[in-house]
């Protein structure tokens, strides 16, 4: 019999294409865990995932990198899973798994054939109920994280670009340090610190469990109650709001990267967090500027003037704030200031005139296509449901987000450009090759 891969099943599970509303049920366990069930029988696949409302912004100076470190550490094992066996159990049962950390949350997921639903629930409950956190695991993962930092950031071209920008764009908020943190901080963080972080943030009342796919909701609810119900509730977590002082004059800085030969120029603007309607309008503004070969910045700088190898404008939206970045790589010996001038001219065009009807129609179509593409697989649906609950307090946000996108007008796009994308409100970074010491 021919073996069917999880990848094929995931594609089959993508067929709903989000043209229809995503149906789900939700409930809370007595320990505060929020549970969302999405039933879809188009493919024999199930996703089990847990999103914890903890990211790098929940760290404190001197202990940065802990949230990302836990993304690794909680694969070490548990009372009932021997060290190093977690991922082996997943693969032996025909599944795939991964995890990722942002400034605002940590997300774990497994994709299994639907007959392994209970395996997925057991694994995630073990991670939450009684993980083994000891000196051996901390030391092992310390080396893993250091190697990841070397490969993905320190030795990767432009690997420190975003952190260079954020360190200037934010002066008070924890967004100012990178997700992976400081290796010096992790070396100085001791076992009691890790245990305290786990106890504070890895609690059922700080998490949402999503089970999506080929499930029977009644049976699944009973399994969830059996595996997650006995886990003790954690203490309430105080959320500290950190307000940044507005930027009122251009901040200019230089950063160096030994891994690049081509310099870059970046202009970054502090923008509102993801709950604001303005964040959606800024997303659409970035599509006008650099969303494909027909976008304004690309046509002007790459196609016509040929002074740039690459240009980009994007809204890096987070929970508390966002960062709107414009970016360019010069073609040959082009002056970086001239590239900044060209990008500024295109932002000024957005500020001074409404985009055309033709541009707007194309923009709406592209926004809808991007939304559908990001939510057309079971894994994408599961994460979107988790995001809705975690960041908007509304699991149904997934079913209303496209309407919110469609409600953005040409005037809204012009207004956000005028409000947020001004020269006196930004950070400009000259990102340069680091010269070898003589």
Coordinates of C-alpha atoms in Angstrom, one line a residue:
X1 CA 0.0 0.0 0.0
X2 CA 1.3 3.4 -1.0
X3 CA 2.2 5.6 2.0
X4 CA 0.5 9.0 2.2
X5 CA 2.6 11.7 3.7
X6 CA 1.5 14.3 6.2
X7 CA 2.5 17.0 3.6
X8 CA -0.1 15.6 1.2
X9 CA -2.7 15.4 3.9
X10 CA -2.0 19.0 4.8
X11 CA -2.6 20.1 1.2
X12 CA -5.8 18.1 1.2
X13 CA -6.8 19.8 4.4
X14 CA -6.3 23.1 2.7
X15 CA -9.2 22.8 0.3
X16 CA -11.7 24.9 2.3
X17 CA -9.7 27.9 1.1
X18 CA -11.3 30.1 3.7
X19 CA -14.2 31.1 1.4
X20 CA -16.5 29.8 4.1
X21 CA -16.6 30.8 7.7
X22 CA -14.6 28.6 10.0
X23 CA -16.8 26.9 12.5
X24 CA -15.6 26.1 15.9
X25 CA -16.6 25.5 19.5
X26 CA -14.8 26.7 22.6
X27 CA -14.9 26.2 26.3
X28 CA -12.8 26.7 29.4
X29 CA -11.5 24.2 31.8
X30 CA -11.7 24.9 35.6
X31 CA -7.9 25.6 35.6
X32 CA -8.4 28.5 33.1
X33 CA -7.2 26.7 29.9
X34 CA -9.2 28.0 27.0
X35 CA -9.9 25.2 24.4
X36 CA -11.0 25.7 20.8
X37 CA -12.2 22.8 18.6
X38 CA -12.5 23.0 14.8
X39 CA -14.0 20.0 13.0
X40 CA -13.0 19.4 9.4
X41 CA -13.2 15.9 7.8
X42 CA -11.8 16.8 4.4
X43 CA -8.5 15.0 5.2
X44 CA -7.6 12.5 8.0
X45 CA -5.3 15.1 9.7
X46 CA -5.4 16.7 13.1
X47 CA -3.5 19.6 14.5
X48 CA -2.9 19.9 18.2
X49 CA -1.4 23.2 19.3
X50 CA -0.9 25.4 22.3
X51 CA -0.2 29.1 22.3
X52 CA 1.2 30.6 25.5
X53 CA 0.8 34.4 26.0
X54 CA 4.5 34.9 26.7
X55 CA 7.3 36.2 24.5
X56 CA 10.5 38.1 24.8
X57 CA 8.7 41.2 26.0
X58 CA 7.9 39.4 29.2
X59 CA 11.5 39.2 30.1
X60 CA 13.5 41.6 32.2
X61 CA 16.9 43.2 31.6
X62 CA 19.7 40.8 32.6
X63 CA 17.5 37.7 31.7
X64 CA 16.7 38.3 28.0
X65 CA 16.2 35.3 25.7
X66 CA 14.3 33.2 28.2
X67 CA 11.0 32.9 26.2
X68 CA 12.9 31.6 23.2
X69 CA 15.1 29.4 25.4
X70 CA 11.9 27.8 26.7
X71 CA 10.8 27.0 23.2
X72 CA 13.8 24.6 23.2
X73 CA 13.9 23.6 26.8
X74 CA 10.3 22.2 26.9
X75 CA 11.3 19.6 24.3
X76 CA 13.8 18.1 26.8
X77 CA 11.2 15.7 28.3
X78 CA 8.8 15.3 31.2
X79 CA 8.0 12.9 34.0
X80 CA 6.6 10.4 31.5
X81 CA 8.8 11.3 28.4
X82 CA 12.4 10.4 28.6
X83 CA 14.9 13.1 27.6
X84 CA 15.3 13.5 23.9
X85 CA 12.2 11.3 23.1
X86 CA 9.6 14.0 22.5
X87 CA 10.3 14.4 18.7
X88 CA 10.9 10.7 18.3
X89 CA 7.5 9.9 19.6
X90 CA 6.0 12.4 17.1
X91 CA 7.8 11.0 14.1
X92 CA 7.2 7.4 15.1
X93 CA 3.5 8.1 15.1
X94 CA 3.5 9.7 11.6
X95 CA 3.5 13.3 12.7
X96 CA 5.4 16.5 12.4
X97 CA 6.0 19.2 15.1
X98 CA 7.6 22.5 15.6
X99 CA 7.5 25.6 17.8
X100 CA 8.3 29.3 17.5
X101 CA 8.6 32.4 19.7
X102 CA 7.8 36.0 19.0
X103 CA 8.0 39.1 21.1
X104 CA 4.5 38.4 22.3
X105 CA 3.8 34.7 22.4
X106 CA 5.2 31.1 22.2
X107 CA 3.5 28.6 20.0
X108 CA 3.9 24.8 19.9
X109 CA 2.1 22.4 17.5
X110 CA 1.9 18.9 16.2
X111 CA 0.3 17.6 12.9
X112 CA -0.8 14.0 13.1
X113 CA -2.9 11.5 11.2
X114 CA -6.2 11.9 13.0
X115 CA -6.0 8.5 14.6
X116 CA -3.1 9.9 16.7
X117 CA -5.1 12.7 18.2
X118 CA -4.7 11.3 21.7
X119 CA -0.9 11.2 21.2
X120 CA -0.9 14.9 20.4
X121 CA -3.0 15.8 23.4
X122 CA -0.8 13.7 25.7
X123 CA 2.4 15.3 24.5
X124 CA 1.2 18.9 25.0
X125 CA -0.3 18.0 28.4
X126 CA 3.0 16.5 29.4
X127 CA 4.8 19.7 28.4
X128 CA 2.5 21.7 30.6
X129 CA 1.9 19.4 33.5
X130 CA 5.3 18.3 34.6
X131 CA 8.2 19.1 32.3
X132 CA 11.7 18.2 33.5
X133 CA 13.7 21.4 33.9
X134 CA 17.1 20.6 35.3
X135 CA 20.8 21.6 34.9
X136 CA 21.4 19.0 32.2
X137 CA 18.6 20.4 30.0
X138 CA 19.6 24.0 30.6
X139 CA 23.2 23.3 29.7
X140 CA 22.3 21.3 26.6
X141 CA 19.8 23.9 25.3
X142 CA 22.2 26.7 26.1
X143 CA 24.6 25.3 23.5
X144 CA 21.8 24.7 21.0
X145 CA 20.6 28.3 21.3
X146 CA 24.1 29.7 21.0
X147 CA 24.6 27.7 17.8
X148 CA 21.2 28.9 16.5
X149 CA 22.3 32.5 17.2
X150 CA 25.6 32.0 15.4
X151 CA 23.9 30.4 12.3
X152 CA 20.8 32.6 12.0
X153 CA 22.0 35.9 13.3
X154 CA 25.7 36.4 14.0
X155 CA 27.0 34.7 10.8
X156 CA 24.0 35.4 8.6
X157 CA 24.0 38.4 6.2
X158 CA 21.8 41.2 7.5
X159 CA 21.1 38.9 10.5
X160 CA 21.2 41.8 13.0
X161 CA 19.4 44.3 10.9
X162 CA 16.0 44.1 12.7
X163 CA 17.6 44.1 16.2
X164 CA 19.7 47.1 15.2
X165 CA 16.5 49.0 14.2
X166 CA 14.4 47.9 17.2
X167 CA 17.2 48.9 19.7
X168 CA 16.8 52.5 18.5
X169 CA 13.1 52.5 17.8
X170 CA 12.2 51.4 21.3
X171 CA 14.0 52.9 24.3
X172 CA 11.7 51.7 27.2
X173 CA 9.6 48.8 25.9
X174 CA 11.1 45.3 26.0
X175 CA 10.7 45.2 22.2
X176 CA 14.1 46.9 22.3
X177 CA 16.0 43.6 22.7
X178 CA 16.1 40.7 20.2
X179 CA 13.9 37.6 20.7
X180 CA 16.9 35.3 21.0
X181 CA 18.3 37.6 23.7
X182 CA 21.8 38.0 24.9
X183 CA 24.0 35.0 25.3
X184 CA 25.6 36.7 28.3
X185 CA 22.2 37.0 29.9
X186 CA 21.4 33.3 29.3
X187 CA 24.8 32.3 30.7
X188 CA 24.1 34.3 33.8
X189 CA 20.5 32.9 34.2
X190 CA 20.4 30.1 36.8
X191 CA 18.2 27.1 37.2
X192 CA 15.9 28.8 39.8
X193 CA 15.3 31.6 37.3
X194 CA 14.2 29.1 34.7
X195 CA 11.9 27.3 37.2
X196 CA 10.3 30.6 38.2
X197 CA 9.7 31.6 34.6
X198 CA 8.1 28.3 33.9
X199 CA 5.9 28.5 36.9
X200 CA 4.8 32.1 36.1
X201 CA 4.0 31.8 32.4
X202 CA 3.5 28.1 31.5
X203 CA 0.2 27.8 33.2
X204 CA -3.1 26.7 31.7
X205 CA -4.7 30.1 32.4
X206 CA -2.0 31.7 30.2
X207 CA -2.7 29.4 27.2
X208 CA -5.1 28.4 24.5
X209 CA -5.3 24.9 23.2
X210 CA -6.5 24.5 19.6
X211 CA -7.5 21.1 18.2
X212 CA -8.4 21.3 14.5
X213 CA -9.1 18.8 11.8
X214 CA -10.7 15.3 11.5
X215 CA -12.1 15.1 15.0
X216 CA -15.3 14.2 16.9
X217 CA -15.8 17.3 19.1
X218 CA -17.6 15.3 21.8
X219 CA -14.9 12.7 22.1
X220 CA -12.2 15.3 21.8
X221 CA -13.6 17.4 24.6
X222 CA -13.6 14.3 26.9
X223 CA -9.9 13.7 26.0
X224 CA -9.0 17.3 26.6
X225 CA -10.6 17.2 30.0
X226 CA -8.9 14.0 30.9
X227 CA -5.4 15.1 29.9
X228 CA -5.5 18.8 30.8
X229 CA -8.1 19.0 33.5
X230 CA -5.8 17.8 36.3
X231 CA -3.2 20.5 35.6
X232 CA -3.2 23.1 38.4
X233 CA -4.1 26.7 37.7
X234 CA -1.4 29.3 37.8
X235 CA -1.4 32.7 39.5
X236 CA -2.8 35.6 37.6
X237 CA -0.2 37.3 35.5
X238 CA 0.0 41.1 35.8
X239 CA 0.5 42.7 32.4
X240 CA 2.7 45.8 32.6
X241 CA 2.0 48.4 29.9
X242 CA 5.1 50.3 28.8
X243 CA 4.5 53.5 27.0
X244 CA 7.2 54.9 24.7
X245 CA 7.9 58.6 24.4
X246 CA 7.0 59.8 20.9
X247 CA 9.9 60.3 18.5
X248 CA 9.9 64.0 17.5
X249 CA 13.2 64.3 15.5
X250 CA 15.0 61.9 13.2
X251 CA 17.3 59.5 15.0
X252 CA 20.3 58.5 12.8
X253 CA 22.6 55.7 13.5
X254 CA 25.1 53.3 11.9
X255 CA 25.3 49.5 12.3
X256 CA 28.0 47.2 10.9
X257 CA 27.8 43.7 9.7
X258 CA 30.9 41.6 8.9
X259 CA 28.7 39.2 6.8
X260 CA 27.7 41.6 4.1
X261 CA 29.3 43.3 1.1
X262 CA 26.3 45.4 0.0
X263 CA 25.2 48.1 2.5
X264 CA 21.6 48.9 3.2
X265 CA 19.6 51.9 4.2
X266 CA 16.6 51.5 6.5
X267 CA 14.0 54.0 7.7
X268 CA 11.8 52.8 10.6
X269 CA 8.7 54.4 12.1
X270 CA 7.0 53.4 15.3
X271 CA 3.4 52.5 14.6
X272 CA 0.3 51.2 16.6
X273 CA -0.2 47.6 17.7
X274 CA -2.2 44.9 16.0
X275 CA -5.5 45.8 17.6
X276 CA -5.6 49.2 15.9
X277 CA -7.4 49.6 12.6
X278 CA -4.5 51.8 11.5
X279 CA -2.3 48.7 11.6
X280 CA -4.3 47.1 8.8
X281 CA -4.2 50.3 6.7
X282 CA -0.4 50.4 7.2
X283 CA -0.2 46.8 5.9
X284 CA -2.0 47.9 2.8
X285 CA 0.2 50.9 2.4
X286 CA 3.2 48.6 2.3
X287 CA 1.7 46.7 -0.6
X288 CA 1.3 49.9 -2.6
X289 CA 5.0 50.7 -2.0
X290 CA 6.7 47.4 -2.5
X291 CA 4.2 44.6 -3.0
X292 CA 5.5 43.0 -6.1
X293 CA 7.1 44.1 -9.4
X294 CA 4.2 46.6 -10.1
X295 CA 4.5 48.4 -6.8
X296 CA 5.6 52.0 -6.7
X297 CA 9.0 51.7 -5.1
X298 CA 10.0 48.6 -7.1
X299 CA 9.0 50.2 -10.4
X300 CA 10.8 53.4 -9.7
X301 CA 14.0 52.2 -8.1
X302 CA 14.6 48.7 -9.5
X303 CA 13.0 48.9 -12.9
X304 CA 13.3 52.5 -14.0
X305 CA 16.2 54.2 -12.2
X306 CA 18.0 50.9 -11.6
X307 CA 19.6 52.4 -8.5
X308 CA 18.4 49.6 -6.2
X309 CA 18.9 45.9 -6.2
X310 CA 16.1 45.4 -3.7
X311 CA 13.5 47.6 -2.0
X312 CA 10.9 46.8 0.6
X313 CA 8.3 48.4 2.8
X314 CA 6.5 46.4 5.5
X315 CA 4.6 46.8 8.7
X316 CA 6.1 44.7 11.5
X317 CA 3.0 44.5 13.6
X318 CA 3.2 43.4 17.2
X319 CA 0.8 43.4 20.2
X320 CA 1.8 46.6 21.8
X321 CA 3.4 48.6 18.9
X322 CA 4.4 48.1 15.4
X323 CA 7.4 49.1 13.3
X324 CA 7.0 50.3 9.7
X325 CA 10.2 49.8 7.8
X326 CA 11.4 51.0 4.4
X327 CA 14.5 49.3 3.1
X328 CA 16.8 49.4 0.1
X329 CA 20.0 47.8 -1.2
X330 CA 22.0 49.9 -3.7
X331 CA 22.8 48.8 -7.2
X332 CA 26.6 49.2 -7.5
X333 CA 28.0 52.4 -5.9
X334 CA 24.7 54.2 -5.6
X335 CA 24.5 56.6 -2.7
X336 CA 22.4 55.4 0.2
X337 CA 21.0 58.9 0.8
X338 CA 19.7 59.0 -2.8
X339 CA 17.9 55.7 -2.1
X340 CA 16.4 57.2 1.1
X341 CA 15.3 60.2 -1.0
X342 CA 13.5 58.0 -3.5
X343 CA 11.7 56.0 -0.8
X344 CA 10.7 59.3 0.9
X345 CA 9.3 60.6 -2.3
X346 CA 7.0 57.6 -2.6
X347 CA 5.8 57.9 1.0
X348 CA 5.1 61.6 0.2
X349 CA 3.0 60.6 -2.8
X350 CA 0.9 58.4 -0.4
X351 CA 0.6 61.3 2.0
X352 CA -0.4 63.9 -0.6
X353 CA -2.8 62.1 -2.9
X354 CA -5.2 59.2 -2.8
X355 CA -4.1 56.0 -4.6
X356 CA -5.9 55.4 -7.8
X357 CA -9.1 53.3 -8.1
X358 CA -7.1 50.8 -10.2
X359 CA -4.4 50.5 -7.5
X360 CA -7.1 50.2 -4.8
X361 CA -8.9 47.4 -6.6
X362 CA -5.7 45.5 -7.1
X363 CA -4.8 46.1 -3.5
X364 CA -8.0 44.7 -2.2
X365 CA -7.8 41.6 -4.4
X366 CA -4.2 41.0 -3.2
X367 CA -5.1 41.5 0.4
X368 CA -7.9 39.0 0.1
X369 CA -5.7 36.5 -1.7
X370 CA -2.9 36.9 0.9
X371 CA -5.5 36.4 3.7
X372 CA -6.9 33.3 2.1
X373 CA -3.4 31.9 1.4
X374 CA -2.3 32.3 5.0
X375 CA -5.4 30.4 6.3
X376 CA -5.9 27.7 3.7
X377 CA -4.3 24.8 5.6
X378 CA -5.4 23.3 8.8
X379 CA -2.2 24.4 10.5
X380 CA -2.8 28.0 9.4
X381 CA -6.4 27.9 10.7
X382 CA -5.3 26.6 14.0
X383 CA -2.8 29.4 14.5
X384 CA -5.2 32.0 13.4
X385 CA -7.8 30.8 15.9
X386 CA -5.1 30.9 18.6
X387 CA -4.0 34.4 17.6
X388 CA -7.6 35.7 17.7
X389 CA -8.1 34.5 21.2
X390 CA -4.7 35.5 22.5
X391 CA -4.4 39.0 21.1
X392 CA -8.0 40.1 20.5
X393 CA -9.9 38.2 23.2
X394 CA -12.0 36.9 20.3
X395 CA -11.6 33.5 18.8
X396 CA -14.0 34.5 16.0
X397 CA -11.6 37.2 14.9
X398 CA -10.5 34.9 12.0
X399 CA -14.1 35.1 10.6
X400 CA -14.2 38.9 10.7
X401 CA -10.7 39.9 9.8
X402 CA -11.3 39.9 6.0
X403 CA -14.3 42.2 6.5
X404 CA -12.0 44.5 8.5
X405 CA -9.4 44.5 5.7
X406 CA -12.1 45.2 3.1
X407 CA -13.3 48.2 5.3
X408 CA -10.0 50.0 4.7
X409 CA -10.5 52.9 2.3
X410 CA -8.2 54.9 0.1
X411 CA -8.6 57.7 2.6
X412 CA -7.5 55.5 5.5
X413 CA -4.3 54.6 3.6
X414 CA -3.5 58.3 3.0
X415 CA -4.4 59.2 6.6
X416 CA -2.0 56.6 8.2
X417 CA 0.8 57.7 5.9
X418 CA 0.3 61.3 7.1
X419 CA 0.0 60.3 10.7
X420 CA 2.9 57.8 11.2
X421 CA 5.3 58.0 8.2
X422 CA 7.0 61.4 8.8
X423 CA 10.7 62.2 8.8
X424 CA 10.7 63.6 12.3
X425 CA 9.1 60.4 13.7
X426 CA 11.7 57.9 12.5
X427 CA 15.0 56.1 12.9
X428 CA 17.4 56.0 10.0
X429 CA 20.0 53.2 10.0
X430 CA 23.0 53.0 7.7
X431 CA 23.7 49.3 7.7
X432 CA 27.3 48.9 6.5
X433 CA 29.8 46.2 5.8
X434 CA 32.3 45.8 8.7
X435 CA 35.8 46.4 7.6
X436 CA 38.5 44.0 8.6
X437 CA 40.8 45.3 11.3
X438 CA 44.3 46.0 9.9

